[in-house]
Amino acid sequence: MLNQIRPAILMIVALTAITGLAYPLAITGIAETVFPHQANGSLIERDGKVIGSSLIGQNFVGAGYFHGRLSATSGTDPKDPTKTIAQPYNAANSGGANYGPTAKPLIDRVKGDAKTLGAENPSVPVPVDLVTASASGLDPEITPAGALFQVPRVAKARHLSEDQVRQLVTQHITGRLFGLIGEPHVNVLNLNLALDALGKG
Amino acid sequence: MTINGWMQIALFCVLLILIVKPLGGYMTRVFNGERTFLTPVLRPIEIGLYRLCGVREDQEQHWVTYAVAMLFFSVAGFLSLYALQRLQASLPFNPAKLGPVDTDLAFNTSISFITNTNWQSYTPETTMSYLVEMAGLTVHNFLSAATGIALAIALIRGFARRSASTIGNFWVDMTRCTLYVLLPVAIVAALFFVWQGVPQNLHAYTNATTLEGAQQVIAQGPVASQEAIKMFGTNGGGFFNANSSHPFENPTALTNLVQMLLIFAIGASLTNVFGRMIRDQRQGWAIFAIMGVLFLVGVFVTYPVEAGGNPAFAALHIDSAASALQTGGNMEGKEVRFGIANSALFTTITTDASCGAINNTHDSLLPLAGMVPMVNIMLGEIIFGGVGSGLYGMLAFAIVAVFVAGLMVGRTPEYLGKKIEAKEVKMSMLAILILPLSMLGFTALAVVLPVGTGAMENAGPHGFSEALYAYTSATGNNGSAFAGLSANVPFWNVTLGIAMLMGRFLFIVPMMAVAGALAAKKIAPASAGTFPTHGGLFVGLVIGTILIVGGLTFFPALALGPIVEHFAMHAGVTY
């Protein structure tokens, strides 16, 4: 029985070298050569500065930008490092709200947001993705319904016609893969970048 | 619910069935020691490993030696992983300059990864260095999976052999599994994931200035290489806290589909390996059918429930209905690119198997949808199951089922020509009973102690569900969570660690005893009185056994959690 100890220790060491160093480092080498953009986080630069990643949502709050999902991520308080405070879209600390369906704080939060958003565009009910927190807290996308709902606010803030903004949204809807896989969505950062470009043009 | 949603679920099922025979055939060749198309490349590495470690390839082991080798290997893995976490501050590949991991957390995490659980009490991006992720966690994603598969192969040999005293060599089975099965698929899957947008680099986290001028720190790292084996080895431990809901772990609907297939691939194919090794593939398909039926039951509950949305939103001028412009439904804790169908499907799959990766927050599932993952794990994760553990768990139930059938007709039960006698039935029942002992026992303890209840985020029955889910997940070696629970405190870290050990090793050792006992028996030729174990009657009997054993054991606990919450929700009660 004790003669099984030597292979146990040596196998851990040898297989760590193979699966824990050779494998990930080889994948890193190949990825950096073949897919450098994706391997480094699909970063977007504007005027030479990194403004984010097309896969990671941002915390848009201004009326002139489309807003993403609610984000429940938190971070350290810059004023007091011993405290944790709400920090939406903290891409170094992902996670969801984890409220159960009967949680009072959830229902109160949804009630409040539905009221605020309802006042912004009273003509239609609020799409559910705009009043619910994403699983990652970093969801880069909203539904087409969620984007179209925000058109009146964005158009007004930017002094553009609603048709113009709606057209931009429609152009940014990504459908299902092969018309079958996934769900239609709108990437909020890409849409807002296009919106900024429209303003300049 | 939408037609498209059901079509996506159907597509998954078709692709899974297509994988079973080719992967099953390939794995059979690997474990029989036959030549494969990768032999020219991998054989020299394999021989080198045996020489280095003093393994005699041709020397087979008695079941006790096999089990002891597996235990020593797990202990060595535990120690190396614990050391890496404690020493990470002074080791390379730590650009975020993270300090040593606390003792109770390092204890919990080491157990978690050697038992193929991947329960995570910590937030990876703020806790683990790249070195720990690669040389610690990724390694055990491979090795704990290979260990599980080796054990399943040993049990299959117990059925296939006659009057034999050995069941194979643990070191050979584990090494061949790692090199020939896990590594090649992981390499291909990792590169596919990078192509789709999963990062793979060793740089420090990126500082971005957002469109509105705020600062955003974007955590990255060697994600793709871990993601691939995390799914294929049914490990489930995320590189990021949000796991497969994080857009860097699972960026597109296509990666999501591939991740779901990777979770089930080995578990489903092992039924075919089983059939091939005992030289009757119909027996394998019967086991596949049992698993398939139970899988579909889960999906048929989860998807409709989640698509119905939260009834409390109905009065709030919110649109939760599915349309061409949105998926609607219960979007709390979901990602838009996956919607409801792919989230419900993923939830069912990850808990049928012992994977535990999540692409939506299970804590926010509607009560009956949240009960499905709990039930899946409570039944022992035998629905395709963890790699290896799913098959040996299912065979434990099959042994109990033929025993029950034997009692009904007054004949000595047989399975695959082997007489099932007292020892096999006792050992199978012992293994099965470990699960409720740990799941329910620890939950009972946690809900009466202030340190237990203090960790719950949600009040009322949902808080109870958080504790029940935690010990169920740990014992079942699943690793998913109702993650509102703040489990990173010594009480939870230690008790969950013990639950993971019990669920893994107290299940494995009796099953190895079964393997040894079966191998020693003769194979009796089938006669007119033999109960056929490849037909519908057997499938129904095993499903019945699983549901009665699971249902009777866990129903009272479920009634206190998700079931009462379901009625409270429809009565408009909040907590």
Coordinates of N, CA, C and O in Angstrom, one line a residue, chain B residues 18-19 24 27-28 63 89-90 126 184 193 241 252-253 357 377 386 397-398 419 433 445 464 474 500 517-518 528 571:
Chain B
L18 N -25.7 12.7 -30.8 CA -24.7 12.5 -31.9 C -23.3 12.3 -31.3 O -22.4 11.6 -31.9
I19 N -23.0 12.8 -30.1 CA -21.7 12.7 -29.5 C -21.4 11.3 -28.9 O -20.3 10.8 -28.9
G24 N -17.9 7.6 -27.0 CA -17.9 6.4 -26.3 C -16.9 5.4 -26.8 O -16.2 4.7 -26.1
M27 N -13.3 6.5 -26.1 CA -12.9 6.3 -24.7 C -12.7 4.8 -24.4 O -11.8 4.4 -23.6
T28 N -13.5 4.0 -25.0 CA -13.4 2.5 -24.8 C -12.0 2.1 -25.2 O -11.3 1.3 -24.5
W63 N -9.1 -4.2 -5.7 CA -9.9 -3.0 -5.5 C -9.4 -2.1 -4.4 O -9.4 -0.9 -4.4
A89 N 1.5 34.8 -2.6 CA 2.1 36.2 -2.6 C 3.5 36.2 -2.9 O 4.0 37.2 -3.5
S90 N 4.3 35.1 -2.6 CA 5.7 35.1 -2.9 C 6.0 34.3 -4.2 O 7.1 34.0 -4.5
T126 N -10.6 38.7 -7.0 CA -10.0 39.4 -6.0 C -9.2 38.5 -5.0 O -8.8 39.0 -3.9
P184 N -6.7 16.7 -25.1 CA -7.0 17.1 -26.5 C -8.3 17.9 -26.7 O -8.3 18.9 -27.4
F193 N -13.0 28.9 -27.6 CA -13.6 30.0 -26.7 C -12.8 31.3 -27.0 O -13.4 32.4 -26.9
N241 N -16.2 35.5 -10.5 CA -17.2 35.2 -9.5 C -18.6 34.9 -10.2 O -19.3 34.0 -9.7
T252 N -21.0 34.3 -25.9 CA -22.0 34.3 -26.9 C -23.0 33.1 -26.7 O -22.7 32.2 -26.0
A253 N -24.1 33.1 -27.4 CA -25.0 32.0 -27.4 C -24.3 30.7 -27.9 O -24.7 29.6 -27.4
A357 N -21.3 25.0 -12.8 CA -21.1 26.3 -13.4 C -22.5 26.8 -13.5 O -23.5 26.1 -13.6
I377 N -29.6 17.4 -7.7 CA -28.3 17.1 -7.0 C -28.7 16.1 -5.9 O -27.9 15.2 -5.6
G386 N -21.8 13.7 -12.9 CA -20.4 14.1 -13.0 C -19.6 13.1 -13.8 O -20.1 12.0 -13.9
F397 N -27.9 2.7 -8.1 CA -29.4 2.7 -8.1 C -29.9 1.5 -8.9 O -30.9 0.8 -8.5
A398 N -29.2 1.1 -10.0 CA -29.6 0.0 -10.8 C -29.5 -1.3 -9.9 O -30.3 -2.2 -10.0
K419 N -24.6 -12.3 -10.1 CA -25.6 -12.4 -9.0 C -25.4 -11.2 -8.1 O -24.3 -10.9 -7.6
L433 N -27.1 6.3 1.1 CA -27.5 6.9 2.3 C -26.6 8.0 2.8 O -27.0 8.9 3.7
L445 N -28.2 21.6 11.2 CA -27.3 22.2 12.1 C -27.2 23.8 11.8 O -27.3 24.6 12.7
F464 N -33.9 29.5 4.1 CA -33.7 28.1 4.4 C -33.2 27.4 3.1 O -32.3 26.6 3.2
A474 N -22.7 20.9 -1.9 CA -21.3 20.5 -1.4 C -21.3 19.0 -1.4 O -20.3 18.4 -1.9
M500 N -18.3 18.0 1.5 CA -17.7 17.7 0.2 C -16.9 16.4 0.3 O -17.0 15.5 -0.6
A517 N -16.1 -6.9 -5.5 CA -16.9 -8.1 -5.3 C -17.5 -8.6 -6.6 O -17.5 -9.8 -6.8
L518 N -17.9 -7.7 -7.5 CA -18.5 -8.1 -8.8 C -17.4 -8.8 -9.7 O -17.7 -9.8 -10.3
A528 N -34.4 -18.2 -19.3 CA -35.8 -17.7 -19.5 C -36.2 -16.9 -18.3 O -37.1 -16.0 -18.4
A571 N -49.5 33.9 -3.2 CA -50.4 34.6 -2.3 C -50.0 36.1 -2.1 O -50.6 36.8 -1.4

